[in-house]
Amino acid sequence: MTKWYIFVPVLLIVLVIYMFIQAQAFKIRYHAISAKTGLRFLHMTDIHISLLFVSARRIRKAIEKTKPDYILFSGDFLEKPKDLKKLVKWLKDINFKVPAYAVPGNHEHRCFRKHPEFRGIFLKAMQELGIKILDNDVVILKKNKRQSLADETNTTDKSGAIALIGIRDYQSGDIIDNQIISGLKDQYKSVVAFTHSPDIALHIPENSVDILIAGHLHGGQIWLPFNLEYLLLRKDKVSKMGYYKDFATIRNNRVYISRGLGTVLIPFRFLSIPEITVFDV
């Protein structure tokens, strides 16, 4: 009995240390999408700056190593308005030198609802950092060139071009007008969409994008067997279908759900190492 009395607390301490170490680690995951346009995207999501244990220096080195053409952020940068200063410093320290696009996550939208004045403050901070917010917007990208959709419609040269769609978070309550998406696949070599919650995959037109990149679910920050976290504790529909990390096919659209970088509620991860993701499109 005495041995078990000692063993159980020691095991718990080791487990806690292991989960804290996992929250500080991260992987670079590489995926090739078939269009072969020569463009590389680096995707980050769920930074949750108040409980983030991945340094800007390590992310900067990862960007230097992977050499992306564009950086995408899928929201949940912060929990509260007071976190903005820390977030801005972290993003400045990354010192990314390529165009960056972002969509706010459910935590930003919650801040906007509780503190209406914070929306303008947040958007201004992103603009000053060189991060363009796409709010149900489309931009057309080419190697070493980018245009707004309005500009692109005035040119006939769409060879090798990618339509990039930033979709407002599903939990914001404003679902994207599908007319924004419909028909893009017929016009451009590839259609890349990114958003925060993957539940939007249940609402966009079938076979309308080559890849939809999302986050929100943390890949199961603390892994529980039999998908219990999502069946019992979450309302997200896609996760209840068994999709909470990596690739899925939903309504004939390929979807990628990132594990994200940060943590929420507790500073731990278990069997869900943080990630940044590189997509060659």
Short mmCIF file of C-alpha atoms in Angstrom, two decimals:
data_model
loop_
_atom_site.label_atom_id
_atom_site.label_comp_id
_atom_site.label_asym_id
_atom_site.label_seq_id
_atom_site.Cartn_x
_atom_site.Cartn_y
_atom_site.Cartn_z
CA MET A 1 0.00 0.00 0.00
CA THR A 2 2.84 2.39 0.86
CA LYS A 3 4.42 1.90 -2.55
CA TRP A 4 1.19 2.85 -4.35
CA TYR A 5 0.78 5.84 -2.04
CA ILE A 6 4.17 7.12 -3.27
CA PHE A 7 3.85 5.98 -6.89
CA VAL A 8 0.59 7.75 -7.76
CA PRO A 9 1.69 11.30 -6.78
CA VAL A 10 5.03 10.78 -8.54
CA LEU A 11 3.22 9.61 -11.68
CA LEU A 12 0.96 12.66 -11.58
CA ILE A 13 3.93 15.01 -11.19
CA VAL A 14 5.70 13.37 -14.14
CA LEU A 15 2.52 13.64 -16.23
CA VAL A 16 2.10 17.34 -15.43
CA ILE A 17 5.75 18.05 -16.33
CA TYR A 18 5.33 16.08 -19.57
CA MET A 19 2.19 18.04 -20.52
CA PHE A 20 3.90 21.35 -19.80
CA ILE A 21 6.89 20.35 -21.96
CA GLN A 22 4.52 19.39 -24.79
CA ALA A 23 2.96 22.87 -24.63
CA GLN A 24 6.42 24.36 -25.25
CA ALA A 25 7.23 22.15 -28.23
CA PHE A 26 6.05 22.61 -31.80
CA LYS A 27 6.30 20.83 -35.11
CA ILE A 28 6.50 22.14 -38.65
CA ARG A 29 4.12 20.07 -40.76
CA TYR A 30 4.47 20.10 -44.54
CA HIS A 31 1.66 19.39 -47.00
CA ALA A 32 1.53 19.62 -50.79
CA ILE A 33 -1.73 20.62 -52.47
CA SER A 34 -1.92 19.46 -56.05
CA ALA A 35 -2.31 22.69 -58.05
CA LYS A 36 1.47 23.27 -58.37
CA THR A 37 1.37 27.05 -58.63
CA GLY A 38 4.74 27.43 -56.89
CA LEU A 39 3.29 29.35 -53.93
CA ARG A 40 4.02 28.41 -50.33
CA PHE A 41 1.79 29.37 -47.39
CA LEU A 42 2.78 29.15 -43.74
CA HIS A 43 -0.23 28.84 -41.45
CA MET A 44 -0.52 29.65 -37.73
CA THR A 45 -3.57 29.60 -35.53
CA ASP A 46 -4.73 29.69 -31.91
CA ILE A 47 -1.77 31.65 -30.61
CA HIS A 48 -3.61 32.47 -27.35
CA ILE A 49 -0.80 34.80 -26.37
CA SER A 50 -1.54 34.78 -22.62
CA LEU A 51 -0.88 31.02 -22.46
CA LEU A 52 1.65 30.65 -25.27
CA PHE A 53 4.97 28.94 -24.57
CA VAL A 54 6.47 28.97 -28.07
CA SER A 55 8.88 31.89 -28.42
CA ALA A 56 8.86 34.37 -31.29
CA ARG A 57 12.52 33.55 -31.90
CA ARG A 58 11.70 29.91 -32.65
CA ILE A 59 8.87 30.91 -34.98
CA ARG A 60 11.16 33.40 -36.73
CA LYS A 61 13.71 30.63 -37.33
CA ALA A 62 10.96 28.37 -38.68
CA ILE A 63 9.89 31.07 -41.13
CA GLU A 64 13.49 31.58 -42.23
CA LYS A 65 13.82 27.83 -42.72
CA THR A 66 10.59 27.27 -44.66
CA LYS A 67 10.70 30.48 -46.78
CA PRO A 68 6.95 30.99 -47.32
CA ASP A 69 5.52 33.41 -49.88
CA TYR A 70 2.60 34.27 -47.58
CA ILE A 71 1.68 33.83 -43.92
CA LEU A 72 -1.87 33.05 -42.80
CA PHE A 73 -3.24 33.49 -39.27
CA SER A 74 -6.53 31.75 -38.41
CA GLY A 75 -7.44 33.78 -35.35
CA ASP A 76 -7.61 33.39 -31.58
CA PHE A 77 -4.62 35.64 -31.05
CA LEU A 78 -5.69 36.71 -27.56
CA GLU A 79 -8.20 36.27 -24.76
CA LYS A 80 -8.73 39.84 -23.54
CA PRO A 81 -7.99 43.36 -24.80
CA LYS A 82 -5.19 43.70 -22.23
CA ASP A 83 -3.30 40.92 -24.07
CA LEU A 84 -2.86 43.07 -27.18
CA LYS A 85 0.42 44.66 -26.07
CA LYS A 86 2.02 41.25 -25.48
CA LEU A 87 0.66 39.98 -28.81
CA VAL A 88 2.04 42.95 -30.75
CA LYS A 89 5.49 42.44 -29.22
CA TRP A 90 5.46 38.73 -30.07
CA LEU A 91 4.43 39.40 -33.67
CA LYS A 92 7.03 42.17 -34.04
CA ASP A 93 9.72 39.84 -32.72
CA ILE A 94 8.84 37.29 -35.41
CA ASN A 95 9.87 39.95 -37.93
CA PHE A 96 8.20 38.21 -40.87
CA LYS A 97 9.11 39.85 -44.16
CA VAL A 98 6.40 38.44 -46.41
CA PRO A 99 2.74 39.46 -46.84
CA ALA A 100 0.47 38.21 -44.07
CA TYR A 101 -3.29 37.73 -43.90
CA ALA A 102 -5.52 36.96 -40.93
CA VAL A 103 -9.07 36.22 -39.86
CA PRO A 104 -10.20 36.88 -36.27
CA GLY A 105 -11.23 33.88 -34.16
CA ASN A 106 -14.07 33.38 -31.71
CA HIS A 107 -12.03 34.90 -28.88
CA GLU A 108 -11.50 38.12 -30.84
CA HIS A 109 -15.18 38.28 -31.75
CA ARG A 110 -16.05 37.79 -28.08
CA CYS A 111 -13.78 40.72 -27.21
CA PHE A 112 -15.43 42.82 -29.95
CA ARG A 113 -18.89 42.11 -28.50
CA LYS A 114 -17.89 42.88 -24.91
CA HIS A 115 -15.70 45.87 -25.79
CA PRO A 116 -16.97 47.39 -29.08
CA GLU A 117 -14.19 49.98 -29.11
CA PHE A 118 -11.58 47.20 -29.16
CA ARG A 119 -12.42 46.16 -32.72
CA GLY A 120 -10.91 49.33 -34.16
CA ILE A 121 -7.90 49.13 -31.84
CA PHE A 122 -7.23 45.52 -32.84
CA LEU A 123 -7.63 46.15 -36.57
CA LYS A 124 -5.32 49.16 -36.41
CA ALA A 125 -2.67 47.13 -34.56
CA MET A 126 -2.84 44.41 -37.22
CA GLN A 127 -2.55 46.98 -40.00
CA GLU A 128 0.52 48.54 -38.39
CA LEU A 129 2.10 45.08 -38.18
CA GLY A 130 1.51 44.56 -41.89
CA ILE A 131 -1.21 41.94 -41.38
CA LYS A 132 -4.24 42.37 -43.62
CA ILE A 133 -7.54 41.19 -42.15
CA LEU A 134 -9.72 39.32 -44.63
CA ASP A 135 -13.35 39.44 -43.50
CA ASN A 136 -15.24 37.36 -46.08
CA ASP A 137 -12.86 38.84 -48.64
CA VAL A 138 -10.96 37.45 -51.62
CA VAL A 139 -7.49 38.39 -52.84
CA ILE A 140 -5.80 37.03 -55.95
CA LEU A 141 -2.22 35.86 -55.50
CA LYS A 142 0.57 35.09 -57.93
CA LYS A 143 4.25 34.46 -57.41
CA ASN A 144 5.70 37.86 -56.41
CA LYS A 145 2.38 39.57 -57.13
CA ARG A 146 -0.97 40.08 -55.40
CA GLN A 147 -4.14 41.93 -56.31
CA SER A 148 -7.59 42.52 -54.90
CA LEU A 149 -10.42 40.67 -56.60
CA ALA A 150 -11.67 43.97 -58.04
CA ASP A 151 -8.30 44.59 -59.69
CA GLU A 152 -8.05 41.02 -60.96
CA THR A 153 -11.37 41.21 -62.80
CA ASN A 154 -9.82 43.86 -65.05
CA THR A 155 -7.13 41.51 -66.36
CA THR A 156 -7.40 38.46 -68.58
CA ASP A 157 -4.21 36.80 -67.32
CA LYS A 158 -5.32 34.39 -64.61
CA SER A 159 -2.79 31.68 -65.39
CA GLY A 160 -1.22 30.28 -62.25
CA ALA A 161 -3.28 32.58 -60.02
CA ILE A 162 -4.68 31.56 -56.64
CA ALA A 163 -7.87 32.93 -55.12
CA LEU A 164 -7.32 33.31 -51.36
CA ILE A 165 -10.50 33.62 -49.29
CA GLY A 166 -10.52 34.74 -45.66
CA ILE A 167 -13.80 33.49 -44.16
CA ARG A 168 -15.27 35.11 -41.06
CA ASP A 169 -15.43 32.76 -38.08
CA TYR A 170 -18.55 30.60 -38.04
CA GLN A 171 -19.15 31.38 -34.36
CA SER A 172 -19.37 35.11 -35.09
CA GLY A 173 -22.92 34.44 -36.28
CA ASP A 174 -22.37 35.89 -39.76
CA ILE A 175 -22.04 33.09 -42.31
CA ILE A 176 -20.28 33.96 -45.56
CA ASP A 177 -22.37 34.71 -48.64
CA ASN A 178 -21.67 31.69 -50.82
CA GLN A 179 -21.79 33.84 -53.92
CA ILE A 180 -18.35 35.11 -52.89
CA ILE A 181 -16.98 31.57 -53.26
CA SER A 182 -19.07 30.10 -56.07
CA GLY A 183 -17.37 29.98 -59.45
CA LEU A 184 -13.85 30.82 -58.28
CA LYS A 185 -12.67 27.29 -58.98
CA ASP A 186 -13.63 27.70 -62.62
CA GLN A 187 -11.62 30.92 -62.94
CA TYR A 188 -8.39 30.30 -61.03
CA LYS A 189 -5.83 27.55 -60.87
CA SER A 190 -6.45 27.04 -57.17
CA VAL A 191 -8.82 28.28 -54.46
CA VAL A 192 -7.41 28.42 -50.93
CA ALA A 193 -9.72 29.35 -48.06
CA PHE A 194 -8.83 29.89 -44.41
CA THR A 195 -10.98 30.50 -41.37
CA HIS A 196 -11.04 29.85 -37.63
CA SER A 197 -13.70 27.24 -36.85
CA PRO A 198 -13.86 24.28 -39.24
CA ASP A 199 -17.65 24.14 -38.80
CA ILE A 200 -17.89 26.59 -41.72
CA ALA A 201 -17.05 23.58 -43.92
CA LEU A 202 -20.64 22.43 -43.40
CA HIS A 203 -21.97 25.62 -45.02
CA ILE A 204 -19.77 26.54 -47.99
CA PRO A 205 -20.69 25.16 -51.44
CA GLU A 206 -19.68 21.61 -52.29
CA ASN A 207 -16.40 21.21 -54.19
CA SER A 208 -15.79 24.97 -54.10
CA VAL A 209 -12.25 25.13 -52.67
CA ASP A 210 -9.07 23.11 -53.08
CA ILE A 211 -8.26 23.46 -49.40
CA LEU A 212 -9.98 25.02 -46.38
CA ILE A 213 -7.50 25.66 -43.55
CA ALA A 214 -8.87 26.05 -40.01
CA GLY A 215 -7.96 25.74 -36.35
CA HIS A 216 -10.01 26.27 -33.17
CA LEU A 217 -10.05 22.66 -31.94
CA HIS A 218 -6.38 22.47 -30.84
CA GLY A 219 -6.29 18.87 -32.05
CA GLY A 220 -7.64 17.97 -28.64
CA GLN A 221 -5.36 20.02 -26.37
CA ILE A 222 -5.60 17.34 -23.68
CA TRP A 223 -6.23 14.12 -25.56
CA LEU A 224 -9.06 12.00 -24.21
CA PRO A 225 -9.91 8.54 -25.56
CA PHE A 226 -12.99 7.87 -27.69
CA ASN A 227 -13.25 11.54 -28.73
CA LEU A 228 -14.78 12.29 -25.32
CA GLU A 229 -13.78 15.98 -25.20
CA TYR A 230 -15.75 16.72 -28.34
CA LEU A 231 -18.67 14.43 -27.65
CA LEU A 232 -19.26 15.67 -24.10
CA LEU A 233 -17.69 19.11 -23.66
CA ARG A 234 -17.93 20.89 -27.02
CA LYS A 235 -20.71 22.01 -29.32
CA ASP A 236 -18.60 22.06 -32.50
CA LYS A 237 -20.34 19.94 -35.13
CA VAL A 238 -17.31 18.90 -37.17
CA SER A 239 -15.52 17.56 -34.08
CA LYS A 240 -18.55 15.45 -33.16
CA MET A 241 -18.22 13.90 -36.62
CA GLY A 242 -14.72 12.78 -35.60
CA TYR A 243 -12.74 15.54 -37.36
CA TYR A 244 -10.56 17.58 -35.01
CA LYS A 245 -7.06 17.52 -36.50
CA ASP A 246 -5.26 16.94 -39.79
CA PHE A 247 -7.16 16.37 -43.04
CA ALA A 248 -10.83 15.67 -43.61
CA THR A 249 -13.15 15.74 -46.60
CA ILE A 250 -16.39 17.58 -45.89
CA ARG A 251 -18.96 18.28 -48.62
CA ASN A 252 -16.36 17.36 -51.24
CA ASN A 253 -13.99 20.04 -49.93
CA ARG A 254 -10.59 19.15 -48.51
CA VAL A 255 -10.27 20.56 -44.99
CA TYR A 256 -7.18 20.84 -42.79
CA ILE A 257 -7.61 21.39 -39.04
CA SER A 258 -4.46 22.62 -37.32
CA ARG A 259 -3.54 21.82 -33.73
CA GLY A 260 -2.58 25.47 -33.26
CA LEU A 261 0.22 26.95 -31.17
CA GLY A 262 -1.11 28.06 -27.80
CA THR A 263 -3.20 26.71 -24.95
CA VAL A 264 -6.44 27.73 -23.26
CA LEU A 265 -7.59 27.42 -19.64
CA ILE A 266 -4.54 25.40 -18.57
CA PRO A 267 -0.90 25.64 -19.77
CA PHE A 268 -0.71 22.01 -20.83
CA ARG A 269 -1.00 19.77 -23.87
CA PHE A 270 -1.19 16.00 -23.99
CA LEU A 271 -0.61 14.05 -27.21
CA SER A 272 -1.34 17.18 -29.23
CA ILE A 273 1.94 18.95 -29.94
CA PRO A 274 1.56 22.56 -31.20
CA GLU A 275 2.19 23.11 -34.88
CA ILE A 276 2.75 25.54 -37.68
CA THR A 277 1.81 24.22 -41.09
CA VAL A 278 3.35 24.74 -44.50
CA PHE A 279 1.22 24.29 -47.62
CA ASP A 280 2.76 24.11 -51.08
CA VAL A 281 -0.06 24.99 -53.45
#
